[in-house]
């Protein structure tokens, strides 16, 4: 009897291990973990050849033959239909208001009128202009993309040049091969272009300063670590890399010719310039008329005053922060990323 | 020109996915956290209830098997202080005789030798068995050097056993809350696995004690340190990890 | 006798405290990784001014794998004129040299062979010798069994725009994980080590570890700390520690994933653990004094660094601790010794199973989306025995070899399992 109970007890103890034993025998999970970064090129960027391939497709077998040769109006098309307008047949596509279209591909220019056009994917081999208050999931134009007032780009927009007219809401990604120009305030998440700027032009710093900051250093700058809060006085030039384990204030017109890393808050007074990269674990505030030559990264908030320039034409950089606020005219060469929220205030532009 | 293209969506999946993004409602978190705190309070202040429950299972088992054993109470830290009163089995076990002694030496040596014959792929088994034989070697050597009277009893064993079980449940319940209840696992799985683990805590713990007593009764108390340091913590942790892993595998989604 | 027992009891209390500290440490790491926001400071940084890079591929009898590694390194999404690959052939006796020379002929200017036939053996010695005349900004090291994805180099290099970053580490993912039970468990272990442990340390601003492969160092920082040390087995831990002591940061990039091979049989696994333990302990003895003296950091950083260095000490300490508990119990010294130690044993099983809390392994596997493989987790408790025994034996062996016999260090190579390109074609 006791032997039976003993073995019953053993069975009870081993019951929870049955799934494990089954897994050992069955071997259902053998493949290695799929790792990221596997592809050579990003699969989601739309290179030129895609546009030309599409144009070619449209020429050879137009997916929908349209009788009219001039402009076409599309109204209330709902569903997963593909509207393709072959090149040569038409040069311009006007979409009526309150239209819902799954995908639109056009060889010509696309003009979207005002108010609530829900378009899943819109692709033009020429250019696209949108009206007021449209919701766009994906927009790709080969040349110019003009996004009208209060538009929302939910996922992705690409073009050669992008003009954002007013109060655009960009929770997705906007990429331009050349320029992204803001004509007014906007909310953004990720902007990428050779140059991201406001419509108003400005020169950041004197020509002499620009030259000094632009020239690559020939020597390895010396590194200085300061373990408490620090202030660099006005008009002081610091030739080297500076690491501050506290807050730092850069005085008016002062210059740092190396990199800068700050553990606390960084306050950059008017006209101050930094040649290298800037890292901060705290908030960064640029008072205005500042110039940063390298990458600008913070874990927290970044606030850029008017006439601030980051990067150069020949040096594309990244501006990355948890939240970014830009007051007034600005120029960023490269990539502007706000992990949580990015705002370009409209008042100063 | 585009080099990296990490965007919002990618943050939600890989490589920055964390449980925070995988939506477990704050309300559920709060609720389970309060439950944990209440449980720990209960576990401490109502400890006599838990020990009674364990003792009850023990007495039912002895009655069922019609064994001449009695369920008693062992006080901790010593018989005079009733700080913690754990159940025990009143069995008198003969102290190890010379014969038992030598058979243990030979038996331990034999098992040690046999495990050496195991194939290379069974290396963990060999190491585990030999690891568990270490306390046995120490016991044997100790009593060779100091041939004192062997004065350890089942009562001591019950104190060690039940208090370790008691403490480990408290530790594991914290891990269970954060590791299972706070994870995005189907509710049914969560409830099933939680109740299974509770059942094992309430009934499995005395059953395991009963089995260990049967073994000690049949062999000798010389095995006590091996049980205390090796087998018992291992089995109890094993149950827990088994339920835990089943729950996790039910909730895990391929990335 | 009583003094001896008193010492033993103190030892036991200290050991159990240490054990509990490790338990809590891993618990906090896991909670942080699972529920707090993730440190993404260096994610997606693009800078058109890219640094020059030298990639070292240390190889000793790697004919099976070296060609794959070199091929994938040549295909990196990084300007070709900015990086150079240097396979370090350390006295290989198989076809490794031949394969490397073929690659050099095929890709002139991009691959530069470095053959060694004399000098001290081992990875650190080879790296030390090869680094003497390096002019590039960054040095990246890949072991010969690694197959880096095209974006990897770029992502590994990106944190170096931070002037304080001295070293960067990527994530290692086993490729042959489905081969047998051992590899499946090791996969879980690696997952915990990187997905949770390293990433949590990165989140919390503590010290992630440079792992000697899928990672790199800034040449300037390396020069500042005095280069690679060829007297240690774990040159990675050594560099991590010395960089830390000189104020350089080590960055872990969780999304820089790269495939590697894990041991497929137990002898190789034990050899590997032995090498890690030995190297780690060596660095512990070498740097612990400097670490304790080092003042310019937060106390928590220092504590974590000490715990990081001391992890392989826990094996022998566990052995001695359990022995001590038993002796105290038999001597009637303390009524509670075996009770407390049993709970300690319980914590030891759970927190040192695969050198991590099973909660940590479970969370990592959950995040990585291993579905049914998580069910193998209870086996980790069984693996505890092998790891502990190996680590303890290594420690005592090391004491004997290094401090009593004063033996010269030897380098154990990890066996590779992949089929050579030739064999693959035959199949």
Short mmCIF file of C-alpha atoms in Angstrom, two decimals, chain B residues 1-6 11 14-22 29 76-78 120-125 127-129 131-132 134-139 142-143 146 148 150-153 156-157 159-161 163-165 167-169 171-172 174-175 178-180 182-185 222 224-226 228-234 236-238 240-242 244-255, chain C residues 1 5 20 23 27 30-40 43-48 50 77 151 154-155 158 171 173 195 199 254-255 257 265-267 270 318-319 322-332 335-336 338-343 345-347 349-350 357-363 365-379 381-386 388-390:
data_model
loop_
_atom_site.label_atom_id
_atom_site.label_comp_id
_atom_site.label_asym_id
_atom_site.label_seq_id
_atom_site.Cartn_x
_atom_site.Cartn_y
_atom_site.Cartn_z
CA UNK B 1 20.34 58.46 -48.58
CA UNK B 2 18.10 56.84 -45.98
CA UNK B 3 20.23 54.81 -43.63
CA UNK B 4 18.02 53.82 -40.73
CA UNK B 5 14.27 53.83 -40.89
CA UNK B 6 13.08 53.12 -37.41
CA UNK B 11 9.22 50.79 -31.55
CA UNK B 14 11.19 45.15 -32.28
CA UNK B 15 13.66 45.68 -30.76
CA UNK B 16 12.15 48.02 -28.24
CA UNK B 17 9.17 46.02 -27.39
CA UNK B 18 8.57 45.84 -23.70
CA UNK B 19 5.59 44.66 -21.73
CA UNK B 20 4.60 48.30 -21.37
CA UNK B 21 3.78 48.45 -25.06
CA UNK B 22 1.97 45.13 -24.99
CA UNK B 29 -1.93 45.70 -12.53
CA UNK B 76 9.96 26.93 16.29
CA UNK B 77 12.62 28.02 17.24
CA UNK B 78 12.46 25.46 20.08
CA UNK B 120 28.41 12.25 -22.50
CA UNK B 121 24.97 13.55 -23.47
CA UNK B 122 23.71 12.67 -19.98
CA UNK B 123 26.37 14.80 -18.37
CA UNK B 124 23.89 17.06 -16.57
CA UNK B 125 22.31 14.00 -14.98
CA UNK B 127 26.61 16.20 -12.43
CA UNK B 128 23.23 16.62 -10.75
CA UNK B 129 23.38 13.25 -9.04
CA UNK B 131 26.06 17.27 -6.73
CA UNK B 132 23.31 15.80 -4.57
CA UNK B 134 28.01 15.89 -1.90
CA UNK B 135 25.95 16.50 1.28
CA UNK B 136 25.92 12.75 1.76
CA UNK B 137 29.70 12.57 1.58
CA UNK B 138 29.97 15.41 4.05
CA UNK B 139 27.57 13.60 6.40
CA UNK B 142 31.57 14.17 9.56
CA UNK B 143 30.44 11.14 11.50
CA UNK B 146 33.17 12.83 15.10
CA UNK B 148 28.90 11.34 18.21
CA UNK B 150 23.21 10.87 16.11
CA UNK B 151 20.59 13.15 17.63
CA UNK B 152 18.67 14.51 14.67
CA UNK B 153 14.97 13.81 14.40
CA UNK B 156 13.83 18.94 13.02
CA UNK B 157 13.24 17.89 9.50
CA UNK B 159 10.75 22.48 10.94
CA UNK B 160 13.25 22.89 8.14
CA UNK B 161 10.90 21.60 5.50
CA UNK B 163 9.48 26.82 7.07
CA UNK B 164 11.46 26.67 3.82
CA UNK B 165 8.28 25.91 1.90
CA UNK B 167 9.26 31.26 2.87
CA UNK B 168 9.64 30.15 -0.71
CA UNK B 169 5.92 30.52 -1.40
CA UNK B 171 9.08 34.85 -2.48
CA UNK B 172 7.53 33.09 -5.45
CA UNK B 174 5.93 38.12 -5.75
CA UNK B 175 7.52 36.74 -8.91
CA UNK B 178 4.99 40.46 -11.80
CA UNK B 179 5.97 37.59 -14.05
CA UNK B 180 2.58 36.10 -14.86
CA UNK B 182 1.31 41.47 -15.15
CA UNK B 183 2.19 39.84 -18.46
CA UNK B 184 -0.11 39.87 -21.47
CA UNK B 185 -1.18 36.24 -21.18
CA UNK B 222 21.51 10.53 7.12
CA UNK B 224 18.28 14.74 5.78
CA UNK B 225 20.87 17.33 4.62
CA UNK B 226 20.64 16.06 1.03
CA UNK B 228 17.18 19.98 2.77
CA UNK B 229 19.87 21.41 0.52
CA UNK B 230 19.12 19.66 -2.72
CA UNK B 231 15.98 17.77 -3.49
CA UNK B 232 13.23 19.68 -1.71
CA UNK B 233 14.09 23.24 -2.80
CA UNK B 234 14.64 21.88 -6.28
CA UNK B 236 9.34 23.05 -5.16
CA UNK B 237 11.07 25.48 -7.46
CA UNK B 238 10.57 22.99 -10.29
CA UNK B 240 6.71 26.75 -9.83
CA UNK B 241 8.92 27.16 -12.89
CA UNK B 242 6.91 24.50 -14.72
CA UNK B 244 5.30 29.65 -14.90
CA UNK B 245 6.79 28.46 -18.17
CA UNK B 246 3.50 26.97 -19.37
CA UNK B 247 1.74 30.28 -18.69
CA UNK B 248 4.44 32.28 -20.47
CA UNK B 249 4.53 30.03 -23.50
CA UNK B 250 0.78 30.49 -23.87
CA UNK B 251 1.13 34.26 -24.01
CA UNK B 252 4.31 34.62 -26.04
CA UNK B 253 3.87 35.82 -29.61
CA UNK B 254 6.38 35.40 -32.41
CA UNK B 255 8.04 38.68 -33.21
CA UNK C 1 36.83 24.60 17.33
CA UNK C 5 32.44 27.43 13.77
CA UNK C 20 20.18 37.55 -1.93
CA UNK C 23 18.67 37.62 -6.58
CA UNK C 27 14.83 40.72 -10.23
CA UNK C 30 13.92 42.01 -15.21
CA UNK C 31 11.27 44.37 -13.89
CA UNK C 32 13.07 47.27 -15.51
CA UNK C 33 13.35 45.54 -18.88
CA UNK C 34 9.78 44.38 -18.85
CA UNK C 35 7.91 47.40 -17.61
CA UNK C 36 10.02 50.55 -17.92
CA UNK C 37 10.75 52.59 -21.03
CA UNK C 38 13.76 51.43 -22.95
CA UNK C 39 16.96 53.41 -23.33
CA UNK C 40 16.99 54.36 -26.99
CA UNK C 43 18.93 54.35 -31.85
CA UNK C 44 18.82 55.52 -35.42
CA UNK C 45 21.57 58.11 -35.26
CA UNK C 46 22.78 58.91 -38.74
CA UNK C 47 25.76 61.05 -39.38
CA UNK C 48 27.20 61.60 -42.84
CA UNK C 50 31.35 58.31 -40.67
CA UNK C 77 26.10 48.74 -45.88
CA UNK C 151 23.28 47.14 -41.48
CA UNK C 154 26.68 51.07 -39.36
CA UNK C 155 24.52 50.59 -36.29
CA UNK C 158 26.70 55.06 -34.59
CA UNK C 171 23.46 41.32 -29.35
CA UNK C 173 21.77 35.31 -31.29
CA UNK C 195 17.57 40.92 -24.12
CA UNK C 199 19.46 46.03 -21.98
CA UNK C 254 20.02 45.65 -28.41
CA UNK C 255 18.94 45.88 -32.04
CA UNK C 257 21.74 41.46 -33.62
CA UNK C 265 27.95 19.19 -26.91
CA UNK C 266 28.73 19.23 -23.26
CA UNK C 267 32.51 19.10 -23.37
CA UNK C 270 32.06 23.16 -20.21
CA UNK C 318 27.84 28.14 -3.06
CA UNK C 319 29.77 24.92 -2.65
CA UNK C 322 26.41 24.48 1.60
CA UNK C 323 29.23 22.56 3.19
CA UNK C 324 29.47 25.13 5.95
CA UNK C 325 25.74 24.97 6.61
CA UNK C 326 25.92 21.23 7.05
CA UNK C 327 28.92 21.30 9.35
CA UNK C 328 27.27 23.94 11.50
CA UNK C 329 24.11 21.89 11.65
CA UNK C 330 25.86 18.72 12.73
CA UNK C 331 27.94 20.59 15.27
CA UNK C 332 24.69 21.87 16.76
CA UNK C 335 19.43 25.48 15.12
CA UNK C 336 18.53 27.59 12.11
CA UNK C 338 20.21 24.37 7.75
CA UNK C 339 16.82 26.04 7.61
CA UNK C 340 18.22 29.34 6.40
CA UNK C 341 20.62 27.63 4.02
CA UNK C 342 17.84 25.56 2.53
CA UNK C 343 16.06 28.74 1.67
CA UNK C 345 19.71 26.84 -1.72
CA UNK C 346 16.29 27.60 -3.08
CA UNK C 347 17.32 31.12 -4.05
CA UNK C 349 18.76 27.32 -7.71
CA UNK C 350 16.49 30.06 -8.91
CA UNK C 357 16.89 34.35 -12.40
CA UNK C 358 14.45 32.11 -14.27
CA UNK C 359 12.13 35.11 -14.19
CA UNK C 360 14.75 36.90 -16.27
CA UNK C 361 15.05 34.04 -18.75
CA UNK C 362 11.29 33.73 -18.99
CA UNK C 363 10.85 37.43 -19.64
CA UNK C 365 12.06 34.46 -24.04
CA UNK C 366 8.64 36.06 -23.85
CA UNK C 367 9.90 39.30 -25.38
CA UNK C 368 11.76 37.41 -28.07
CA UNK C 369 8.62 35.46 -28.86
CA UNK C 370 9.95 31.94 -28.24
CA UNK C 371 6.66 30.20 -27.80
CA UNK C 372 6.90 26.57 -26.80
CA UNK C 373 10.60 26.70 -26.15
CA UNK C 374 9.84 28.56 -22.92
CA UNK C 375 8.49 25.27 -21.61
CA UNK C 376 12.07 24.02 -21.38
CA UNK C 377 12.68 26.53 -18.62
CA UNK C 378 12.51 24.00 -15.71
CA UNK C 379 15.52 22.30 -17.27
CA UNK C 381 17.35 24.34 -12.84
CA UNK C 382 19.01 21.09 -13.81
CA UNK C 383 21.67 22.97 -15.77
CA UNK C 384 22.47 24.81 -12.58
CA UNK C 385 24.45 21.80 -11.44
CA UNK C 386 26.70 21.73 -14.46
CA UNK C 388 28.03 25.55 -10.67
CA UNK C 389 30.28 22.50 -10.70
CA UNK C 390 32.27 23.76 -13.68
#
